[in-house]
Amino acid sequence: MKKHSARVAPLSACNTPVLTLTKVEGEDRPRENVVGTADGAAVGGAGAESGGGKRRLRCCLRITAVQVRKALWGVAMIVCVCSSWAGSTQLAKLTFKKYDAPFTLTWFATSWNCLFFPLYYVGHLCKSPERQTPRQRFRECCRFFGDDGLTPKVFLKKVAPFGVLWTLTNYLYLQALRKINSTDVSVLFCCNKAFVFLLSWIVLRDRFMGVRIVAAILAIAGIVMMTYADGFHSHSVIGITLVVASASTSALYKVLFKLVLGSAKFGEAALFLTLIGGANFVFISFVPVILYFTRVEYFDSPESIPWGCLCGVAVLLLAFNILVNFGIAITYPTLISLGIVLSVPVNAMVDLYTCEIDFNTVRLIAVFIICLGFLMLLLPEDWDQGLIQLATKLRKREQPAEVAGEAGTSSGLNWSRRTRTSMSTFAH
């Protein structure tokens, strides 16, 4: 593996990626230039100072341009992530009114993951200067699974369990949509980030952070309040239990991936998701057939199936997972996460328009608490140190002004004293 290579762990629906990002090109150069200009100023005098100032300004402008570009891409990413996730949720809800088949929809949408590696390879041909054949690229990405590549043993041990978790996560999510409104489902699923932190803290021995413990407590409190908002009815309790179970399996997927496989490059992640889609199509296709003949998920004829809705859900979920897993190549991961949490008010507006939800005080507080916990989990690990450094810088800026003010006051007093003395001497 290269030392500086972008890595991303592929995730199930509505998860932010676990990332180890590369340094942006030119990120280290400004520091070198600043040091060089300082040395030049010490040696070369005023001419070196002017040249160093120009180079420093040029580097600062370059960094600002990169950050502005990533921020603009981030705004577009927020809109796309929010639209794809909220759109897939609402369209799945509409599909169940015409064809009540959550497992068939899960199987159909997961099978579209087979397009991940072909789409990645097209991007590889367009961007990479070294164009490899599909077989060469496939073999290189297979090294992610070990020196032996992708063997049947490795597939059963490192791919199949994650395929089961992926299918279970999406199936439980769709089942919850059949029981409760989409707003409650989307906001409760945001608790998966709190579950990821708790499992990572226990299993992966991640760093303990008090603010994230508080966020996890807020998420649990929000779940209880959401259940209380509907009066603990059996229909509501079952739906909330299903979506919480979906968030738990999603968190288990992330933590186990980090524990078993670590992290993956973009091509490796695309291959992994393609394998999950292929395994779903090959090994789980018999389940929808059994459900059809047992009349659990039955349809009269192929013409009665709303193929437009099914394909729409599959396309939106595919787009969502592409944006979540590979969007960090052009913007910041935090902005992608904001797109996920912003899907909650979008679903709320749709549910309010269709009169499928009653926004009482308890439900509003529960939604606010869960979203607040989600946003608290987005804080970086060194956020407290950053606040301390910022406060220190602000104090340093205030101190010179105070010192200058005191110096000016003392000089004014000295001048007035000298004036009074001279005037008194002249009077005598």
Short mmCIF file of C-alpha atoms in Angstrom, two decimals:
data_model
loop_
_atom_site.label_atom_id
_atom_site.label_comp_id
_atom_site.label_asym_id
_atom_site.label_seq_id
_atom_site.Cartn_x
_atom_site.Cartn_y
_atom_site.Cartn_z
CA MET A 1 0.00 0.00 0.00
CA LYS A 2 1.16 3.49 -0.67
CA LYS A 3 1.80 5.69 2.27
CA HIS A 4 -0.56 8.44 1.14
CA SER A 5 -3.54 6.73 -0.45
CA ALA A 6 -7.17 7.65 0.08
CA ARG A 7 -8.96 4.90 1.92
CA VAL A 8 -12.64 4.39 2.64
CA ALA A 9 -14.67 1.66 4.30
CA PRO A 10 -17.82 0.80 2.29
CA LEU A 11 -20.92 1.14 4.40
CA SER A 12 -24.52 0.18 4.44
CA ALA A 13 -27.32 2.65 3.88
CA CYS A 14 -27.21 6.02 5.63
CA ASN A 15 -23.73 5.69 7.05
CA THR A 16 -20.81 8.03 6.82
CA PRO A 17 -17.55 6.47 5.69
CA VAL A 18 -14.66 5.62 7.98
CA LEU A 19 -11.84 7.51 6.32
CA THR A 20 -8.14 8.08 6.39
CA LEU A 21 -7.80 10.92 3.92
CA THR A 22 -4.70 11.83 1.98
CA LYS A 23 -3.13 15.24 2.24
CA VAL A 24 -4.28 17.64 -0.43
CA GLU A 25 -1.65 18.48 -2.99
CA GLY A 26 0.20 21.62 -2.03
CA GLU A 27 -0.89 21.37 1.58
CA ASP A 28 2.68 21.05 2.83
CA ARG A 29 4.20 23.54 0.42
CA PRO A 30 2.96 26.72 2.10
CA ARG A 31 4.79 25.81 5.29
CA GLU A 32 8.01 25.18 3.39
CA ASN A 33 7.62 28.45 1.55
CA VAL A 34 6.97 30.32 4.76
CA VAL A 35 10.10 28.88 6.31
CA GLY A 36 12.08 29.63 3.17
CA THR A 37 10.93 33.22 3.07
CA ALA A 38 11.83 33.70 6.71
CA ASP A 39 15.34 32.43 6.09
CA GLY A 40 15.61 34.54 2.96
CA ALA A 41 14.53 37.60 4.86
CA ALA A 42 17.22 37.05 7.43
CA VAL A 43 19.87 36.70 4.74
CA GLY A 44 18.75 38.74 1.77
CA GLY A 45 17.16 41.75 3.41
CA ALA A 46 14.27 43.78 2.00
CA GLY A 47 14.34 42.17 -1.47
CA ALA A 48 13.95 38.72 0.00
CA GLU A 49 11.13 39.99 2.23
CA SER A 50 9.13 41.26 -0.73
CA GLY A 51 9.71 38.05 -2.72
CA GLY A 52 8.83 35.92 0.31
CA GLY A 53 5.68 37.95 0.89
CA LYS A 54 4.56 37.36 -2.69
CA ARG A 55 5.21 33.63 -2.44
CA ARG A 56 3.41 33.46 0.89
CA LEU A 57 0.41 35.33 -0.55
CA ARG A 58 0.35 33.04 -3.60
CA CYS A 59 0.37 29.93 -1.42
CA CYS A 60 -2.38 31.29 0.82
CA LEU A 61 -4.51 32.05 -2.24
CA ARG A 62 -3.90 28.54 -3.55
CA ILE A 63 -5.00 26.96 -0.26
CA THR A 64 -8.05 29.20 -0.11
CA ALA A 65 -9.04 28.25 -3.67
CA VAL A 66 -8.79 24.53 -2.84
CA GLN A 67 -10.87 24.96 0.30
CA VAL A 68 -13.49 27.04 -1.50
CA ARG A 69 -13.73 24.46 -4.27
CA LYS A 70 -14.18 21.62 -1.75
CA ALA A 71 -16.79 23.67 0.11
CA LEU A 72 -18.75 24.30 -3.10
CA TRP A 73 -18.59 20.62 -3.97
CA GLY A 74 -19.72 19.97 -0.41
CA VAL A 75 -22.86 22.08 -0.88
CA ALA A 76 -23.70 20.13 -4.02
CA MET A 77 -22.97 16.87 -2.17
CA ILE A 78 -25.29 17.85 0.69
CA VAL A 79 -28.14 18.44 -1.76
CA CYS A 80 -27.50 15.19 -3.64
CA VAL A 81 -27.12 13.02 -0.52
CA CYS A 82 -30.21 14.53 1.09
CA SER A 83 -32.29 14.18 -2.09
CA SER A 84 -31.22 10.59 -2.82
CA TRP A 85 -31.78 9.33 0.74
CA ALA A 86 -35.08 11.14 1.34
CA GLY A 87 -36.24 10.28 -2.19
CA SER A 88 -35.52 6.57 -1.79
CA THR A 89 -37.34 6.53 1.56
CA GLN A 90 -40.44 8.27 0.22
CA LEU A 91 -40.48 6.23 -2.99
CA ALA A 92 -40.17 2.98 -1.02
CA LYS A 93 -43.11 4.10 1.12
CA LEU A 94 -45.11 4.74 -2.07
CA THR A 95 -44.07 1.37 -3.53
CA PHE A 96 -45.53 -0.53 -0.58
CA LYS A 97 -48.95 0.96 -1.33
CA LYS A 98 -48.86 -0.73 -4.73
CA TYR A 99 -46.68 -3.79 -4.06
CA ASP A 100 -46.15 -4.84 -0.45
CA ALA A 101 -42.89 -6.80 -0.79
CA PRO A 102 -40.07 -5.46 1.43
CA PHE A 103 -37.71 -8.41 0.95
CA THR A 104 -38.15 -8.46 -2.82
CA LEU A 105 -37.43 -4.75 -2.90
CA THR A 106 -34.34 -5.28 -0.73
CA TRP A 107 -33.11 -8.07 -3.01
CA PHE A 108 -33.81 -6.05 -6.15
CA ALA A 109 -32.06 -2.89 -4.89
CA THR A 110 -29.04 -4.77 -3.50
CA SER A 111 -28.53 -6.55 -6.82
CA TRP A 112 -27.84 -3.16 -8.39
CA ASN A 113 -24.61 -3.04 -6.37
CA CYS A 114 -23.11 -5.11 -9.19
CA LEU A 115 -22.71 -1.80 -11.05
CA PHE A 116 -20.22 -0.38 -8.54
CA PHE A 117 -17.04 -1.84 -10.02
CA PRO A 118 -17.99 -1.17 -13.69
CA LEU A 119 -18.77 2.45 -12.82
CA TYR A 120 -15.51 2.74 -10.91
CA TYR A 121 -13.58 1.27 -13.85
CA VAL A 122 -15.11 3.82 -16.22
CA GLY A 123 -13.94 6.58 -13.88
CA HIS A 124 -10.52 4.93 -13.70
CA LEU A 125 -10.20 5.01 -17.49
CA CYS A 126 -11.19 8.67 -17.62
CA LYS A 127 -8.89 9.89 -14.83
CA SER A 128 -5.94 7.56 -14.35
CA PRO A 129 -2.92 7.97 -16.67
CA GLU A 130 -2.17 4.23 -16.35
CA ARG A 131 -5.03 2.49 -18.08
CA GLN A 132 -5.35 -1.12 -17.03
CA THR A 133 -7.60 -3.79 -18.48
CA PRO A 134 -10.62 -4.83 -16.38
CA ARG A 135 -8.90 -8.11 -15.49
CA GLN A 136 -5.71 -6.35 -14.36
CA ARG A 137 -7.65 -3.86 -12.28
CA PHE A 138 -9.75 -6.65 -10.80
CA ARG A 139 -6.67 -8.64 -9.77
CA GLU A 140 -5.03 -5.59 -8.25
CA CYS A 141 -8.13 -4.80 -6.20
CA CYS A 142 -8.37 -8.44 -5.09
CA ARG A 143 -5.11 -7.99 -3.17
CA PHE A 144 -7.25 -6.24 -0.59
CA PHE A 145 -8.40 -9.66 0.62
CA GLY A 146 -4.86 -10.99 1.12
CA ASP A 147 -1.93 -12.43 -0.79
CA ASP A 148 -4.05 -15.24 -2.24
CA GLY A 149 -6.62 -12.80 -3.58
CA LEU A 150 -10.31 -13.67 -3.72
CA THR A 151 -10.70 -17.38 -2.96
CA PRO A 152 -13.90 -19.29 -2.01
CA LYS A 153 -12.67 -19.47 1.59
CA VAL A 154 -12.00 -15.72 1.71
CA PHE A 155 -15.39 -15.04 0.12
CA LEU A 156 -17.25 -17.09 2.73
CA LYS A 157 -15.22 -15.63 5.58
CA LYS A 158 -14.84 -11.95 4.62
CA VAL A 159 -17.61 -11.13 2.14
CA ALA A 160 -20.66 -13.31 2.88
CA PRO A 161 -21.18 -12.10 6.50
CA PHE A 162 -21.20 -8.48 5.37
CA GLY A 163 -23.66 -9.35 2.61
CA VAL A 164 -26.00 -10.79 5.24
CA LEU A 165 -25.65 -7.66 7.39
CA TRP A 166 -26.25 -5.42 4.36
CA THR A 167 -29.44 -7.29 3.40
CA LEU A 168 -30.66 -7.42 6.99
CA THR A 169 -30.07 -3.68 7.49
CA ASN A 170 -32.06 -2.68 4.43
CA TYR A 171 -34.81 -5.25 5.01
CA LEU A 172 -35.41 -4.11 8.59
CA TYR A 173 -35.42 -0.48 7.44
CA LEU A 174 -38.06 -1.19 4.79
CA GLN A 175 -40.12 -3.23 7.23
CA ALA A 176 -40.09 -0.26 9.62
CA LEU A 177 -41.39 1.97 6.81
CA ARG A 178 -44.46 -0.29 6.59
CA LYS A 179 -45.22 0.28 10.28
CA ILE A 180 -44.46 3.96 11.01
CA ASN A 181 -44.02 7.20 9.07
CA SER A 182 -40.84 7.98 7.13
CA THR A 183 -39.86 10.90 9.40
CA ASP A 184 -39.62 8.69 12.47
CA VAL A 185 -37.76 6.02 10.51
CA SER A 186 -35.18 8.42 9.10
CA VAL A 187 -34.52 10.20 12.39
CA LEU A 188 -34.29 6.98 14.41
CA PHE A 189 -31.88 5.49 11.88
CA CYS A 190 -29.53 8.41 12.57
CA CYS A 191 -28.90 6.72 15.94
CA ASN A 192 -26.66 4.24 14.11
CA LYS A 193 -23.78 6.69 14.46
CA ALA A 194 -24.13 6.56 18.25
CA PHE A 195 -24.17 2.74 18.10
CA VAL A 196 -21.03 2.82 15.96
CA PHE A 197 -19.25 4.89 18.59
CA LEU A 198 -20.31 2.58 21.44
CA LEU A 199 -19.24 -0.56 19.55
CA SER A 200 -15.97 1.03 18.43
CA TRP A 201 -15.23 2.05 22.00
CA ILE A 202 -15.88 -1.48 23.26
CA VAL A 203 -14.56 -3.63 20.39
CA LEU A 204 -11.95 -1.46 18.65
CA ARG A 205 -10.75 0.31 21.82
CA ASP A 206 -11.27 3.71 20.24
CA ARG A 207 -10.54 6.86 22.20
CA PHE A 208 -13.03 7.71 24.92
CA MET A 209 -14.79 11.03 24.33
CA GLY A 210 -17.21 12.48 26.85
CA VAL A 211 -19.10 14.49 24.23
CA ARG A 212 -19.82 11.31 22.25
CA ILE A 213 -21.06 9.52 25.35
CA VAL A 214 -23.44 12.43 25.84
CA ALA A 215 -24.50 12.11 22.19
CA ALA A 216 -25.17 8.38 22.65
CA ILE A 217 -27.27 9.11 25.74
CA LEU A 218 -29.24 11.71 23.76
CA ALA A 219 -29.86 9.16 21.01
CA ILE A 220 -31.21 6.61 23.49
CA ALA A 221 -33.35 9.27 25.18
CA GLY A 222 -34.71 10.28 21.77
CA ILE A 223 -35.69 6.67 21.02
CA VAL A 224 -37.63 6.44 24.30
CA MET A 225 -39.34 9.78 23.71
CA MET A 226 -40.25 8.79 20.15
CA THR A 227 -41.94 5.67 21.51
CA TYR A 228 -43.75 7.75 24.13
CA ALA A 229 -44.94 10.22 21.48
CA ASP A 230 -47.24 7.56 19.98
CA GLY A 231 -48.47 6.32 23.35
CA PHE A 232 -46.58 2.99 23.31
CA HIS A 233 -48.99 1.43 20.81
CA SER A 234 -47.97 -2.03 19.62
CA HIS A 235 -47.86 -0.96 15.97
CA SER A 236 -45.55 1.95 16.78
CA VAL A 237 -43.36 -0.05 19.16
CA ILE A 238 -42.80 -2.73 16.52
CA GLY A 239 -41.85 -0.13 13.91
CA ILE A 240 -39.44 1.63 16.25
CA THR A 241 -37.91 -1.70 17.26
CA LEU A 242 -37.37 -2.60 13.61
CA VAL A 243 -35.62 0.66 12.72
CA VAL A 244 -33.45 0.53 15.86
CA ALA A 245 -32.49 -3.05 14.92
CA SER A 246 -31.66 -1.82 11.42
CA ALA A 247 -29.42 0.92 12.87
CA SER A 248 -27.75 -1.67 15.11
CA THR A 249 -26.95 -4.06 12.24
CA SER A 250 -25.64 -1.11 10.23
CA ALA A 251 -23.32 -0.16 13.09
CA LEU A 252 -22.22 -3.79 13.45
CA TYR A 253 -21.41 -3.84 9.72
CA LYS A 254 -19.13 -0.80 10.07
CA VAL A 255 -17.31 -1.97 13.18
CA LEU A 256 -16.77 -5.52 11.89
CA PHE A 257 -15.50 -4.18 8.57
CA LYS A 258 -12.97 -2.05 10.42
CA LEU A 259 -12.01 -4.99 12.63
CA VAL A 260 -11.75 -7.67 9.93
CA LEU A 261 -10.74 -5.78 6.78
CA GLY A 262 -9.49 -2.42 8.03
CA SER A 263 -9.97 0.14 5.26
CA ALA A 264 -10.04 -0.02 1.49
CA LYS A 265 -9.06 2.10 -1.48
CA PHE A 266 -11.78 3.30 -3.80
CA GLY A 267 -11.29 0.44 -6.26
CA GLU A 268 -11.24 -2.11 -3.47
CA ALA A 269 -14.41 -0.65 -1.96
CA ALA A 270 -16.13 -0.75 -5.36
CA LEU A 271 -15.10 -4.38 -5.82
CA PHE A 272 -16.33 -5.28 -2.34
CA LEU A 273 -19.75 -3.71 -2.92
CA THR A 274 -19.98 -5.39 -6.33
CA LEU A 275 -19.29 -8.76 -4.71
CA ILE A 276 -22.06 -8.11 -2.20
CA GLY A 277 -24.48 -7.33 -5.03
CA GLY A 278 -23.39 -10.38 -7.04
CA ALA A 279 -23.66 -12.70 -4.05
CA ASN A 280 -27.10 -11.30 -3.31
CA PHE A 281 -28.25 -12.00 -6.87
CA VAL A 282 -26.77 -15.51 -7.07
CA PHE A 283 -27.39 -16.92 -3.60
CA ILE A 284 -30.52 -15.11 -2.33
CA SER A 285 -32.67 -15.11 -5.46
CA PHE A 286 -34.49 -18.21 -4.26
CA VAL A 287 -35.97 -16.29 -1.27
CA PRO A 288 -38.26 -13.98 -3.34
CA VAL A 289 -39.36 -17.07 -5.29
CA ILE A 290 -40.31 -18.88 -2.06
CA LEU A 291 -42.11 -15.78 -0.79
CA TYR A 292 -44.07 -15.62 -4.04
CA PHE A 293 -45.26 -19.23 -3.97
CA THR A 294 -46.12 -18.99 -0.27
CA ARG A 295 -48.10 -15.82 -1.12
CA VAL A 296 -46.21 -13.77 1.46
CA GLU A 297 -45.06 -11.33 -1.24
CA TYR A 298 -47.42 -12.21 -4.06
CA PHE A 299 -48.25 -10.43 -7.32
CA ASP A 300 -50.90 -11.28 -9.91
CA SER A 301 -48.76 -10.73 -12.99
CA PRO A 302 -45.46 -9.06 -13.91
CA GLU A 303 -47.46 -6.16 -15.35
CA SER A 304 -48.98 -5.44 -11.93
CA ILE A 305 -45.55 -4.82 -10.40
CA PRO A 306 -44.68 -1.09 -10.22
CA TRP A 307 -41.38 -1.45 -12.05
CA GLY A 308 -40.92 2.31 -12.19
CA CYS A 309 -41.01 2.60 -8.40
CA LEU A 310 -38.77 -0.44 -7.90
CA CYS A 311 -36.15 0.87 -10.34
CA GLY A 312 -36.44 4.35 -8.84
CA VAL A 313 -35.71 3.08 -5.34
CA ALA A 314 -32.79 0.99 -6.63
CA VAL A 315 -31.29 3.90 -8.58
CA LEU A 316 -31.62 6.34 -5.67
CA LEU A 317 -30.05 3.87 -3.22
CA LEU A 318 -27.23 3.19 -5.67
CA ALA A 319 -26.64 6.92 -6.09
CA PHE A 320 -26.76 7.44 -2.33
CA ASN A 321 -24.18 4.73 -1.64
CA ILE A 322 -21.90 6.04 -4.40
CA LEU A 323 -22.06 9.55 -2.94
CA VAL A 324 -21.51 8.37 0.64
CA ASN A 325 -18.63 6.00 -0.12
CA PHE A 326 -16.80 7.96 -2.81
CA GLY A 327 -17.88 11.57 -2.24
CA ILE A 328 -14.91 12.17 0.07
CA ALA A 329 -12.72 12.36 -3.03
CA ILE A 330 -14.07 15.87 -3.73
CA THR A 331 -15.31 17.23 -0.40
CA TYR A 332 -15.24 16.86 3.39
CA PRO A 333 -16.86 13.81 5.09
CA THR A 334 -18.66 16.06 7.59
CA LEU A 335 -20.60 17.74 4.78
CA ILE A 336 -21.76 14.33 3.54
CA SER A 337 -23.02 13.56 7.03
CA LEU A 338 -24.92 16.86 7.08
CA GLY A 339 -26.73 15.74 3.94
CA ILE A 340 -27.91 12.64 5.80
CA VAL A 341 -29.27 14.52 8.81
CA LEU A 342 -30.93 17.13 6.57
CA SER A 343 -33.04 14.37 5.02
CA VAL A 344 -35.02 14.33 8.28
CA PRO A 345 -36.71 17.75 7.77
CA VAL A 346 -37.28 16.88 4.10
CA ASN A 347 -39.14 13.71 5.07
CA ALA A 348 -41.00 15.68 7.73
CA MET A 349 -42.21 18.21 5.17
CA VAL A 350 -43.44 15.43 2.87
CA ASP A 351 -45.19 13.62 5.73
CA LEU A 352 -46.77 16.86 6.89
CA TYR A 353 -48.02 17.56 3.37
CA THR A 354 -49.51 14.06 3.05
CA CYS A 355 -50.97 14.23 6.60
CA GLU A 356 -49.21 11.04 7.73
CA ILE A 357 -47.73 12.46 10.91
CA ASP A 358 -48.80 14.38 13.99
CA PHE A 359 -46.05 16.71 15.21
CA ASN A 360 -46.79 16.87 18.91
CA THR A 361 -44.38 18.42 21.40
CA VAL A 362 -42.83 15.12 22.50
CA ARG A 363 -42.08 14.05 18.92
CA LEU A 364 -40.50 17.42 18.08
CA ILE A 365 -38.27 17.22 21.17
CA ALA A 366 -37.29 13.64 20.30
CA VAL A 367 -36.37 14.61 16.73
CA PHE A 368 -34.34 17.58 17.99
CA ILE A 369 -32.49 15.47 20.58
CA ILE A 370 -31.55 12.73 18.11
CA CYS A 371 -30.39 15.22 15.46
CA LEU A 372 -28.37 17.10 18.09
CA GLY A 373 -26.71 13.86 19.16
CA PHE A 374 -25.92 13.06 15.52
CA LEU A 375 -24.29 16.47 15.02
CA MET A 376 -22.29 16.10 18.26
CA LEU A 377 -20.88 12.83 16.95
CA LEU A 378 -19.51 14.71 13.94
CA LEU A 379 -17.12 16.68 16.15
CA PRO A 380 -13.48 15.72 15.53
CA GLU A 381 -11.49 13.96 18.21
CA ASP A 382 -9.35 17.03 18.92
CA TRP A 383 -12.22 19.52 18.99
CA ASP A 384 -11.49 20.49 22.62
CA GLN A 385 -7.82 21.16 21.83
CA GLY A 386 -8.90 23.30 18.89
CA LEU A 387 -11.10 25.40 21.17
CA ILE A 388 -8.22 25.81 23.62
CA GLN A 389 -5.85 26.91 20.84
CA LEU A 390 -8.44 29.34 19.50
CA ALA A 391 -8.95 30.85 22.96
CA THR A 392 -5.18 31.12 23.40
CA LYS A 393 -4.80 32.94 20.08
CA LEU A 394 -7.59 35.36 20.97
CA ARG A 395 -5.91 36.14 24.30
CA LYS A 396 -2.59 36.76 22.57
CA ARG A 397 -4.24 39.19 20.19
CA GLU A 398 -5.90 41.07 23.04
CA GLN A 399 -2.74 41.29 25.17
CA PRO A 400 -0.64 43.40 22.71
CA ALA A 401 -3.50 45.89 22.39
CA GLU A 402 -3.77 46.17 26.15
CA VAL A 403 0.01 46.53 26.47
CA ALA A 404 0.04 49.19 23.78
CA GLY A 405 -2.79 51.01 25.51
CA GLU A 406 -0.99 50.90 28.84
CA ALA A 407 2.23 52.08 27.19
CA GLY A 408 0.42 54.98 25.56
CA THR A 409 -1.19 55.94 28.86
CA SER A 410 2.12 55.80 30.74
CA SER A 411 3.90 57.87 28.08
CA GLY A 412 1.09 60.43 28.23
CA LEU A 413 1.46 60.65 31.99
CA ASN A 414 5.21 61.08 31.69
CA TRP A 415 4.76 63.79 29.08
CA SER A 416 2.26 65.65 31.29
CA ARG A 417 4.61 65.38 34.25
CA ARG A 418 7.50 66.77 32.23
CA THR A 419 5.28 69.59 30.96
CA ARG A 420 4.16 70.53 34.44
CA THR A 421 7.74 70.52 35.68
CA SER A 422 8.99 72.72 32.88
CA MET A 423 6.09 75.10 33.32
CA SER A 424 6.71 75.37 37.03
CA THR A 425 10.39 76.04 36.41
CA PHE A 426 9.55 78.73 33.88
CA ALA A 427 7.16 80.32 36.36
CA HIS A 428 9.86 80.51 38.97
#
